[in-house]
């Protein structure tokens, strides 16, 4: 019996071994994300400081851009250069039970920083990524929405669900 499971164990270690190192590369969402799309934000409250070009959304905050959704209790928004009158958003910093959803994937963490121009989202604090029935957890997830790629870092833990065999149940 041990010899039968040896090829499976060897294959698993060769394929999944790198995932248990300090970082693991993953796919996230699709590579069709367009960071030039409008950003829509809803919240219970908004505080604006025009002097430093920032706005603070508080309470049930939902940020949407295309298919991507970012939620949290507080989202600080940093606009273009203060004093220029531009309303272009440069960066979003979400805190408090943050969730990022893009397509069929979702990630949860304590906080996230989304840099609009680069399409990069960095999530930290007990991050959990779910992709279908599979799950990955770590301390930091960096996602590039434009390429649909990501890296999980910090004692990465992965749960893979086996795929059902084709034609097994007929």
mmCIF file of C-alpha atoms in Angstrom:
data_model
loop_
_atom_site.group_PDB
_atom_site.id
_atom_site.type_symbol
_atom_site.label_atom_id
_atom_site.label_comp_id
_atom_site.label_asym_id
_atom_site.label_seq_id
_atom_site.Cartn_x
_atom_site.Cartn_y
_atom_site.Cartn_z
ATOM 1 C CA UNK A 1 0.000 0.000 0.000
ATOM 2 C CA UNK A 2 2.837 2.411 0.848
ATOM 3 C CA UNK A 3 4.447 1.874 -2.560
ATOM 4 C CA UNK A 4 1.180 2.740 -4.316
ATOM 5 C CA UNK A 5 0.943 6.118 -2.586
ATOM 6 C CA UNK A 6 4.629 6.952 -3.062
ATOM 7 C CA UNK A 7 4.210 8.318 -6.646
ATOM 8 C CA UNK A 8 1.292 10.504 -5.521
ATOM 9 C CA UNK A 9 3.204 11.831 -2.510
ATOM 10 C CA UNK A 10 6.265 12.552 -4.647
ATOM 11 C CA UNK A 11 4.189 14.375 -7.271
ATOM 12 C CA UNK A 12 2.378 16.371 -4.583
ATOM 13 C CA UNK A 13 5.652 17.472 -2.969
ATOM 14 C CA UNK A 14 7.152 18.441 -6.322
ATOM 15 C CA UNK A 15 4.094 20.467 -7.343
ATOM 16 C CA UNK A 16 3.003 21.942 -4.024
ATOM 17 C CA UNK A 17 6.362 22.156 -2.257
ATOM 18 C CA UNK A 18 7.112 25.700 -3.462
ATOM 19 C CA UNK A 19 3.723 26.860 -2.139
ATOM 20 C CA UNK A 20 4.816 26.193 1.415
ATOM 21 C CA UNK A 21 7.911 28.359 1.093
ATOM 22 C CA UNK A 22 7.841 32.071 1.930
ATOM 23 C CA UNK A 23 5.691 33.037 -1.071
ATOM 24 C CA UNK A 24 3.403 31.410 -3.601
ATOM 25 C CA UNK A 25 2.403 32.706 -7.034
ATOM 26 C CA UNK A 26 -1.296 32.531 -7.841
ATOM 27 C CA UNK A 27 -3.781 33.685 -10.425
ATOM 28 C CA UNK A 28 -6.390 36.231 -9.398
ATOM 29 C CA UNK A 29 -9.414 37.398 -11.362
ATOM 30 C CA UNK A 30 -8.897 37.951 -15.033
ATOM 31 C CA UNK A 31 -6.352 40.038 -16.859
ATOM 32 C CA UNK A 32 -9.099 42.191 -18.426
ATOM 33 C CA UNK A 33 -9.299 44.640 -15.502
ATOM 34 C CA UNK A 34 -9.288 48.210 -16.769
ATOM 35 C CA UNK A 35 -7.959 50.636 -14.143
ATOM 36 C CA UNK A 36 -9.111 53.565 -16.295
ATOM 37 C CA UNK A 37 -12.777 52.713 -15.600
ATOM 38 C CA UNK A 38 -14.675 54.992 -13.212
ATOM 39 C CA UNK A 39 -14.399 54.230 -9.505
ATOM 40 C CA UNK A 40 -17.728 54.249 -7.650
ATOM 41 C CA UNK A 41 -17.762 54.477 -3.840
ATOM 42 C CA UNK A 42 -20.737 54.174 -1.493
ATOM 43 C CA UNK A 43 -20.586 54.585 2.291
ATOM 44 C CA UNK A 44 -22.559 55.734 5.327
ATOM 45 C CA UNK A 45 -20.407 58.859 5.763
ATOM 46 C CA UNK A 46 -17.885 60.982 3.837
ATOM 47 C CA UNK A 47 -15.336 63.424 5.271
ATOM 48 C CA UNK A 48 -13.342 65.495 2.737
ATOM 49 C CA UNK A 49 -10.114 67.417 3.321
ATOM 50 C CA UNK A 50 -9.395 69.483 0.213
ATOM 51 C CA UNK A 51 -6.164 70.846 1.685
ATOM 52 C CA UNK A 52 -4.332 67.516 1.538
ATOM 53 C CA UNK A 53 -6.394 65.950 -1.274
ATOM 54 C CA UNK A 54 -7.921 63.170 0.794
ATOM 55 C CA UNK A 55 -11.372 61.818 1.536
ATOM 56 C CA UNK A 56 -12.442 59.359 4.214
ATOM 57 C CA UNK A 57 -15.414 57.062 3.617
ATOM 58 C CA UNK A 58 -16.764 55.375 6.746
ATOM 59 C CA UNK A 59 -19.296 52.628 7.390
ATOM 60 C CA UNK A 60 -20.216 49.799 4.993
ATOM 61 C CA UNK A 61 -17.900 51.118 2.293
ATOM 62 C CA UNK A 62 -18.160 49.521 -1.152
ATOM 63 C CA UNK A 63 -15.715 50.480 -3.900
ATOM 64 C CA UNK A 64 -16.465 49.284 -7.430
ATOM 65 C CA UNK A 65 -14.452 49.443 -10.630
ATOM 66 C CA UNK A 66 -15.570 47.211 -13.479
ATOM 67 C CA UNK A 67 -16.048 43.694 -12.023
ATOM 68 C CA UNK A 68 -13.787 44.404 -9.033
ATOM 69 C CA UNK A 69 -15.346 45.152 -5.626
ATOM 70 C CA UNK A 70 -13.448 46.257 -2.515
ATOM 71 C CA UNK A 71 -15.287 46.560 0.796
ATOM 72 C CA UNK A 72 -14.301 47.632 4.311
ATOM 73 C CA UNK A 73 -15.396 49.672 7.295
ATOM 74 C CA UNK A 74 -13.146 52.643 6.399
ATOM 75 C CA UNK A 75 -11.623 53.623 3.059
ATOM 76 C CA UNK A 76 -9.212 56.554 2.826
ATOM 77 C CA UNK A 77 -8.986 57.965 -0.697
ATOM 78 C CA UNK A 78 -5.940 59.874 -1.906
ATOM 79 C CA UNK A 79 -6.562 62.108 -4.908
ATOM 80 C CA UNK A 80 -4.121 63.656 -7.383
ATOM 81 C CA UNK A 81 -1.781 66.462 -6.310
ATOM 82 C CA UNK A 82 -3.385 68.708 -3.694
ATOM 83 C CA UNK A 83 -4.219 72.157 -4.991
ATOM 84 C CA UNK A 84 -4.522 71.145 -8.643
ATOM 85 C CA UNK A 85 -8.272 70.633 -8.414
ATOM 86 C CA UNK A 86 -8.038 67.148 -9.956
ATOM 87 C CA UNK A 87 -10.455 64.470 -8.814
ATOM 88 C CA UNK A 88 -8.362 61.595 -10.148
ATOM 89 C CA UNK A 89 -7.993 58.901 -7.479
ATOM 90 C CA UNK A 90 -4.411 57.755 -6.908
ATOM 91 C CA UNK A 91 -4.760 55.315 -4.033
ATOM 92 C CA UNK A 92 -7.359 53.664 -1.797
ATOM 93 C CA UNK A 93 -6.546 52.384 1.698
ATOM 94 C CA UNK A 94 -9.244 50.120 3.151
ATOM 95 C CA UNK A 95 -9.314 48.892 6.753
ATOM 96 C CA UNK A 96 -11.630 46.839 8.934
ATOM 97 C CA UNK A 97 -12.790 43.498 7.562
ATOM 98 C CA UNK A 98 -11.627 44.119 3.996
ATOM 99 C CA UNK A 99 -12.883 41.951 1.113
ATOM 100 C CA UNK A 100 -11.666 42.062 -2.490
ATOM 101 C CA UNK A 101 -13.743 40.303 -5.157
ATOM 102 C CA UNK A 102 -12.725 40.063 -8.802
ATOM 103 C CA UNK A 103 -14.584 37.625 -11.017
ATOM 104 C CA UNK A 104 -14.996 34.328 -9.172
ATOM 105 C CA UNK A 105 -12.126 34.887 -6.717
ATOM 106 C CA UNK A 106 -12.354 36.580 -3.344
ATOM 107 C CA UNK A 107 -9.778 37.623 -0.752
ATOM 108 C CA UNK A 108 -10.306 38.755 2.839
ATOM 109 C CA UNK A 109 -7.881 40.547 5.152
ATOM 110 C CA UNK A 110 -7.527 43.276 7.747
ATOM 111 C CA UNK A 111 -6.455 46.002 5.316
ATOM 112 C CA UNK A 112 -5.748 46.666 1.649
ATOM 113 C CA UNK A 113 -4.038 49.355 -0.405
ATOM 114 C CA UNK A 114 -5.154 49.697 -4.038
ATOM 115 C CA UNK A 115 -2.914 51.821 -6.283
ATOM 116 C CA UNK A 116 -5.143 52.735 -9.229
ATOM 117 C CA UNK A 117 -2.520 53.506 -11.882
ATOM 118 C CA UNK A 118 -0.598 50.241 -11.468
ATOM 119 C CA UNK A 119 -3.681 48.119 -10.736
ATOM 120 C CA UNK A 120 -1.898 46.645 -7.696
ATOM 121 C CA UNK A 121 -3.701 45.651 -4.507
ATOM 122 C CA UNK A 122 -1.707 44.729 -1.401
ATOM 123 C CA UNK A 123 -3.733 42.992 1.323
ATOM 124 C CA UNK A 124 -2.332 42.289 4.789
ATOM 125 C CA UNK A 125 -3.432 40.745 8.067
ATOM 126 C CA UNK A 126 -4.598 37.114 8.083
ATOM 127 C CA UNK A 127 -5.357 37.065 4.363
ATOM 128 C CA UNK A 128 -7.645 34.324 3.045
ATOM 129 C CA UNK A 129 -8.001 33.792 -0.708
ATOM 130 C CA UNK A 130 -10.722 31.529 -2.082
ATOM 131 C CA UNK A 131 -10.817 30.298 -5.659
ATOM 132 C CA UNK A 132 -13.768 27.984 -6.121
ATOM 133 C CA UNK A 133 -13.369 25.177 -3.553
ATOM 134 C CA UNK A 134 -9.639 25.880 -3.081
ATOM 135 C CA UNK A 135 -8.283 28.185 -0.373
ATOM 136 C CA UNK A 136 -4.954 29.840 0.391
ATOM 137 C CA UNK A 137 -4.006 31.783 3.513
ATOM 138 C CA UNK A 138 -1.024 33.926 4.464
ATOM 139 C CA UNK A 139 -0.031 37.272 5.922
ATOM 140 C CA UNK A 140 0.294 39.321 2.711
ATOM 141 C CA UNK A 141 -1.309 39.052 -0.730
ATOM 142 C CA UNK A 142 -0.104 41.235 -3.595
ATOM 143 C CA UNK A 143 -2.418 41.158 -6.624
ATOM 144 C CA UNK A 144 -1.906 42.765 -10.022
ATOM 145 C CA UNK A 145 -5.419 43.267 -11.397
ATOM 146 C CA UNK A 146 -4.105 44.123 -14.872
ATOM 147 C CA UNK A 147 -2.231 40.828 -15.316
ATOM 148 C CA UNK A 148 -4.515 38.679 -13.144
ATOM 149 C CA UNK A 149 -1.563 37.445 -11.063
ATOM 150 C CA UNK A 150 -0.724 37.495 -7.400
ATOM 151 C CA UNK A 151 1.762 36.421 -4.748
ATOM 152 C CA UNK A 152 0.883 35.174 -1.254
ATOM 153 C CA UNK A 153 3.573 35.578 1.406
ATOM 154 C CA UNK A 154 4.098 34.754 5.071
ATOM 155 C CA UNK A 155 3.655 31.131 6.167
ATOM 156 C CA UNK A 156 1.428 30.215 3.257
ATOM 157 C CA UNK A 157 -1.202 27.518 3.818
ATOM 158 C CA UNK A 158 -3.050 25.923 0.906
ATOM 159 C CA UNK A 159 -6.043 23.581 0.664
ATOM 160 C CA UNK A 160 -6.602 21.986 -2.748
ATOM 161 C CA UNK A 161 -9.834 20.141 -3.422
ATOM 162 C CA UNK A 162 -9.383 17.218 -5.816
ATOM 163 C CA UNK A 163 -11.237 17.537 -9.108
ATOM 164 C CA UNK A 164 -13.904 14.950 -9.784
ATOM 165 C CA UNK A 165 -12.768 12.362 -12.259
ATOM 166 C CA UNK A 166 -14.271 12.821 -15.704
ATOM 167 C CA UNK A 167 -16.936 10.215 -16.507
ATOM 168 C CA UNK A 168 -16.688 8.527 -13.072
ATOM 169 C CA UNK A 169 -20.402 8.839 -12.375
ATOM 170 C CA UNK A 170 -22.543 7.815 -15.281
#
